[in-house]
């Protein structure tokens, strides 16, 4: 079973306080915080490796981004992925989810051989959750999102799809596209041997030219999203804590609500 | 201070630190409170290949040495000295096989130990033989092709949890110190049982048990080296393992220093953080200086051993002596910086102080380390060096 896991490098939200927004383009200044693999994508990598360990085959990690993304791909190799491909080209920069989905889908077509494509349910920077489904649409493949459990039997895939307060059991033919939640597994730590291997590993880099795809469908040019403004929502005014016996507190509360004409 | 670690050593430190921070920190108090053995953590360390850092590649390890082992032990001990010793005691049980095992024994045991799928332990101490190791009573009586073991080992770290044991027993009492032999034993052998688990002051995550041998039949192929060199096996093992205990002490001390610096900036008295008082600053400065000195001594010793220098008893003893005394001093001072809060279980330094104490006692008390160092000094002087 050959698996492709699409991953994104994102700024570490644990260092959110160091993050800055470029005032001109209204986009994140990515070098202002340490970069990590999008946490949900780590679950996708883990699931890919587990499925490979169970059914044999290879795991290929695929990412689009600047050359620094090599680090994220090497981290995935250290966990146990077999191959890594980076889509990197100046013209890919500034892509929205539409252009990203198109570019990734074209790369997946170029890879050719696969049974399953895994994504994290969303990236913690943009939080759109659109790229997984977008790639599935570009490729015309079945998609199951928010998956917390995968089973494969006789070439059929069965997944538990998380809903608000229940789950759906969904079946699909392979190949299919899956996006996973945190609950699906606990990502492993890389092993020392894995890290050493990953340092020496060859990472395949594909540019626009090597992919021979439409240049007007990638990057900023191929994006239909325009960021008009980014702003921090205004802080809500502080709450007030009422103290005293329950009766007093309830009385004061009612009075206050009346004053504000809520009641 | 920059010790110019290799890329590989930096990787080892980074990975161990990550696991320690993310996975050990949340369970430190639990294991200290319950004395439950940290199997989950051992499994994580195993999967990360950390049990193999000091084992040669041909036996499935990463090909490092005492230095790499010390680095891992130090990092783990910064977070929990108790969990760290479960790891380091496996190395103590493995070193005799590394140093004295024949090819067959190495092939049989080292790959599993490097993978961490089995833990190891080392058993010398007995109820009536601690510092005076030559006084051990456990007897291995030769009967045909076998030896029959009878006796009790006491306070064996990883006892009951480990599966591979290096055990020192007397094969010939008449020959005194030349009458001891080292055996590789395995959990589950007939006549090999465990006594009760000890309740301890510190390093409570670790398991300390008795090993009880009752007519335990052991094949001659389980002898390490040859008959009669049991104490040599033990001494050479300690020479290699003492920097590991020293690294445990160093990690505990470093953890206490970090805690103290952080706390001193938060705690406000007389309208100022206590870190603004010179009296506190001087305590912190002394702590930091001692920790760094201990680290420099340990790293230098570990590098010496890994370069293949044969005569290392003195340096090895110095590392253990100095680092463990530093650990006791620094953790006590950390409690002082914390004041009353430092005395409370809810704060981390109380445990560190309890954990530090053992490093002055096991693998030879610090009195014994001083004996070793002085003996070397006098020997060298006599040789006119
Ligand atoms: C938690 C724990 C884990 C342990 N793990 C192991 C293990 O895995 N394997 C193992 O084999 N052993 C282990 N030990 C045993 C440990 O190595 C011994 O406790 C240690 O060697 C000291 O022996 P003792 O306790 O019998 O003290 P004693 O030898 O009775 O010493 C008592 C005091 O007298 C001093 N003293 C003794 N002789 C002299 C001397 N000649 N000159 C000056 N002072 C002297 C000592 O320094 C000490 O202060 C462990 C012990 C503990 C507490």
PDB file of C-alpha atoms and ligand atoms in Angstrom, chain B residues 89 92 121-127 129-132 154-158 200 203 206 208 238 358 361-368 371, ligand 1:
ATOM      1  CA  UNK B  89      21.194   1.002  35.666  1.00  0.00           C
ATOM      2  CA  UNK B  92      25.493  -0.699  34.526  1.00  0.00           C
ATOM      3  CA  UNK B 121      20.829  -4.810  36.248  1.00  0.00           C
ATOM      4  CA  UNK B 122      24.059  -5.338  38.111  1.00  0.00           C
ATOM      5  CA  UNK B 123      24.192  -7.234  41.404  1.00  0.00           C
ATOM      6  CA  UNK B 124      27.097  -7.090  43.787  1.00  0.00           C
ATOM      7  CA  UNK B 125      25.834  -5.724  47.144  1.00  0.00           C
ATOM      8  CA  UNK B 126      24.595  -8.067  49.879  1.00  0.00           C
ATOM      9  CA  UNK B 127      23.195  -7.464  53.357  1.00  0.00           C
ATOM     10  CA  UNK B 129      28.774  -6.705  52.062  1.00  0.00           C
ATOM     11  CA  UNK B 130      28.414  -3.102  50.875  1.00  0.00           C
ATOM     12  CA  UNK B 131      31.607  -1.077  50.722  1.00  0.00           C
ATOM     13  CA  UNK B 132      33.470  -4.235  51.590  1.00  0.00           C
ATOM     14  CA  UNK B 154      20.392  -6.647  48.188  1.00  0.00           C
ATOM     15  CA  UNK B 155      19.238  -3.277  46.857  1.00  0.00           C
ATOM     16  CA  UNK B 156      19.564  -4.131  43.214  1.00  0.00           C
ATOM     17  CA  UNK B 157      18.421  -1.284  40.982  1.00  0.00           C
ATOM     18  CA  UNK B 158      15.988  -2.532  38.284  1.00  0.00           C
ATOM     19  CA  UNK B 200      13.054   4.790  49.411  1.00  0.00           C
ATOM     20  CA  UNK B 203      14.762   8.084  43.147  1.00  0.00           C
ATOM     21  CA  UNK B 206      13.259   3.271  40.300  1.00  0.00           C
ATOM     22  CA  UNK B 208      15.191  -1.614  44.199  1.00  0.00           C
ATOM     23  CA  UNK B 238      32.385   0.774  37.895  1.00  0.00           C
ATOM     24  CA  UNK B 358      21.705   8.526  46.691  1.00  0.00           C
ATOM     25  CA  UNK B 361      26.057   6.463  48.301  1.00  0.00           C
ATOM     26  CA  UNK B 362      25.699   3.971  45.475  1.00  0.00           C
ATOM     27  CA  UNK B 363      28.330   2.640  43.092  1.00  0.00           C
ATOM     28  CA  UNK B 364      30.690   3.107  45.988  1.00  0.00           C
ATOM     29  CA  UNK B 365      30.111   5.691  48.733  1.00  0.00           C
ATOM     30  CA  UNK B 366      32.003   8.938  48.440  1.00  0.00           C
ATOM     31  CA  UNK B 367      34.266   7.763  51.265  1.00  0.00           C
ATOM     32  CA  UNK B 368      35.185   4.812  49.086  1.00  0.00           C
ATOM     33  CA  UNK B 371      39.927   5.870  49.117  1.00  0.00           C
TER      34      UNK B 371
HETATM   35  C1  LIG C   1      18.895   2.881  46.180  1.00  0.00           C
HETATM   36  C2  LIG C   1      20.078   1.984  46.099  1.00  0.00           C
HETATM   37  C3  LIG C   1      20.356   1.316  44.924  1.00  0.00           C
HETATM   38  C4  LIG C   1      21.442   0.455  44.834  1.00  0.00           C
HETATM   39  N1  LIG C   1      21.664  -0.240  43.669  1.00  0.00           N
HETATM   40  C5  LIG C   1      22.622  -1.192  43.651  1.00  0.00           C
HETATM   41  C6  LIG C   1      22.788  -2.035  42.508  1.00  0.00           C
HETATM   42  O1  LIG C   1      22.091  -1.892  41.492  1.00  0.00           O
HETATM   43  N2  LIG C   1      23.716  -3.002  42.552  1.00  0.00           N
HETATM   44  C7  LIG C   1      24.511  -3.200  43.636  1.00  0.00           C
HETATM   45  O2  LIG C   1      25.317  -4.107  43.623  1.00  0.00           O
HETATM   46  N3  LIG C   1      24.386  -2.406  44.729  1.00  0.00           N
HETATM   47  C8  LIG C   1      23.473  -1.418  44.767  1.00  0.00           C
HETATM   48  N4  LIG C   1      23.331  -0.623  45.870  1.00  0.00           N
HETATM   49  C9  LIG C   1      24.230  -0.812  47.000  1.00  0.00           C
HETATM   50  C10 LIG C   1      25.237   0.318  47.160  1.00  0.00           C
HETATM   51  O3  LIG C   1      26.224   0.245  46.189  1.00  0.00           O
HETATM   52  C11 LIG C   1      25.792   0.219  48.595  1.00  0.00           C
HETATM   53  O4  LIG C   1      24.755   0.669  49.439  1.00  0.00           O
HETATM   54  C12 LIG C   1      27.039   1.013  48.803  1.00  0.00           C
HETATM   55  O5  LIG C   1      28.108   0.448  48.122  1.00  0.00           O
HETATM   56  C13 LIG C   1      27.398   1.153  50.285  1.00  0.00           C
HETATM   57  O6  LIG C   1      27.318  -0.012  50.976  1.00  0.00           O
HETATM   58  P1  LIG C   1      26.504  -0.103  52.352  1.00  0.00           P
HETATM   59  O7  LIG C   1      25.203   0.510  52.103  1.00  0.00           O
HETATM   60  O8  LIG C   1      26.520  -1.480  52.822  1.00  0.00           O
HETATM   61  O9  LIG C   1      27.285   0.823  53.356  1.00  0.00           O
HETATM   62  P2  LIG C   1      28.499   0.432  54.288  1.00  0.00           P
HETATM   63  O10 LIG C   1      29.538  -0.207  53.494  1.00  0.00           O
HETATM   64  O11 LIG C   1      27.977  -0.292  55.462  1.00  0.00           O
HETATM   65  O12 LIG C   1      29.000   1.845  54.744  1.00  0.00           O
HETATM   66  C14 LIG C   1      28.474   2.568  55.861  1.00  0.00           C
HETATM   67  C15 LIG C   1      29.293   3.837  56.022  1.00  0.00           C
HETATM   68  O13 LIG C   1      30.647   3.501  56.327  1.00  0.00           O
HETATM   69  C16 LIG C   1      31.532   4.078  55.392  1.00  0.00           C
HETATM   70  N5  LIG C   1      32.639   3.166  55.118  1.00  0.00           N
HETATM   71  C17 LIG C   1      32.569   1.827  54.906  1.00  0.00           C
HETATM   72  N6  LIG C   1      33.787   1.340  54.691  1.00  0.00           N
HETATM   73  C18 LIG C   1      34.646   2.367  54.775  1.00  0.00           C
HETATM   74  C19 LIG C   1      36.041   2.522  54.619  1.00  0.00           C
HETATM   75  N7  LIG C   1      36.826   1.479  54.364  1.00  0.00           N
HETATM   76  N8  LIG C   1      36.592   3.733  54.756  1.00  0.00           N
HETATM   77  C20 LIG C   1      35.808   4.807  55.012  1.00  0.00           C
HETATM   78  N9  LIG C   1      34.484   4.739  55.172  1.00  0.00           N
HETATM   79  C21 LIG C   1      33.910   3.543  55.027  1.00  0.00           C
HETATM   80  C22 LIG C   1      30.689   4.281  54.147  1.00  0.00           C
HETATM   81  O14 LIG C   1      31.223   5.287  53.331  1.00  0.00           O
HETATM   82  C23 LIG C   1      29.374   4.672  54.760  1.00  0.00           C
HETATM   83  O15 LIG C   1      29.391   6.019  55.094  1.00  0.00           O
HETATM   84  C24 LIG C   1      22.274   0.268  45.963  1.00  0.00           C
HETATM   85  C25 LIG C   1      22.013   0.973  47.136  1.00  0.00           C
HETATM   86  C26 LIG C   1      20.937   1.807  47.219  1.00  0.00           C
HETATM   87  C27 LIG C   1      20.671   2.517  48.505  1.00  0.00           C
END
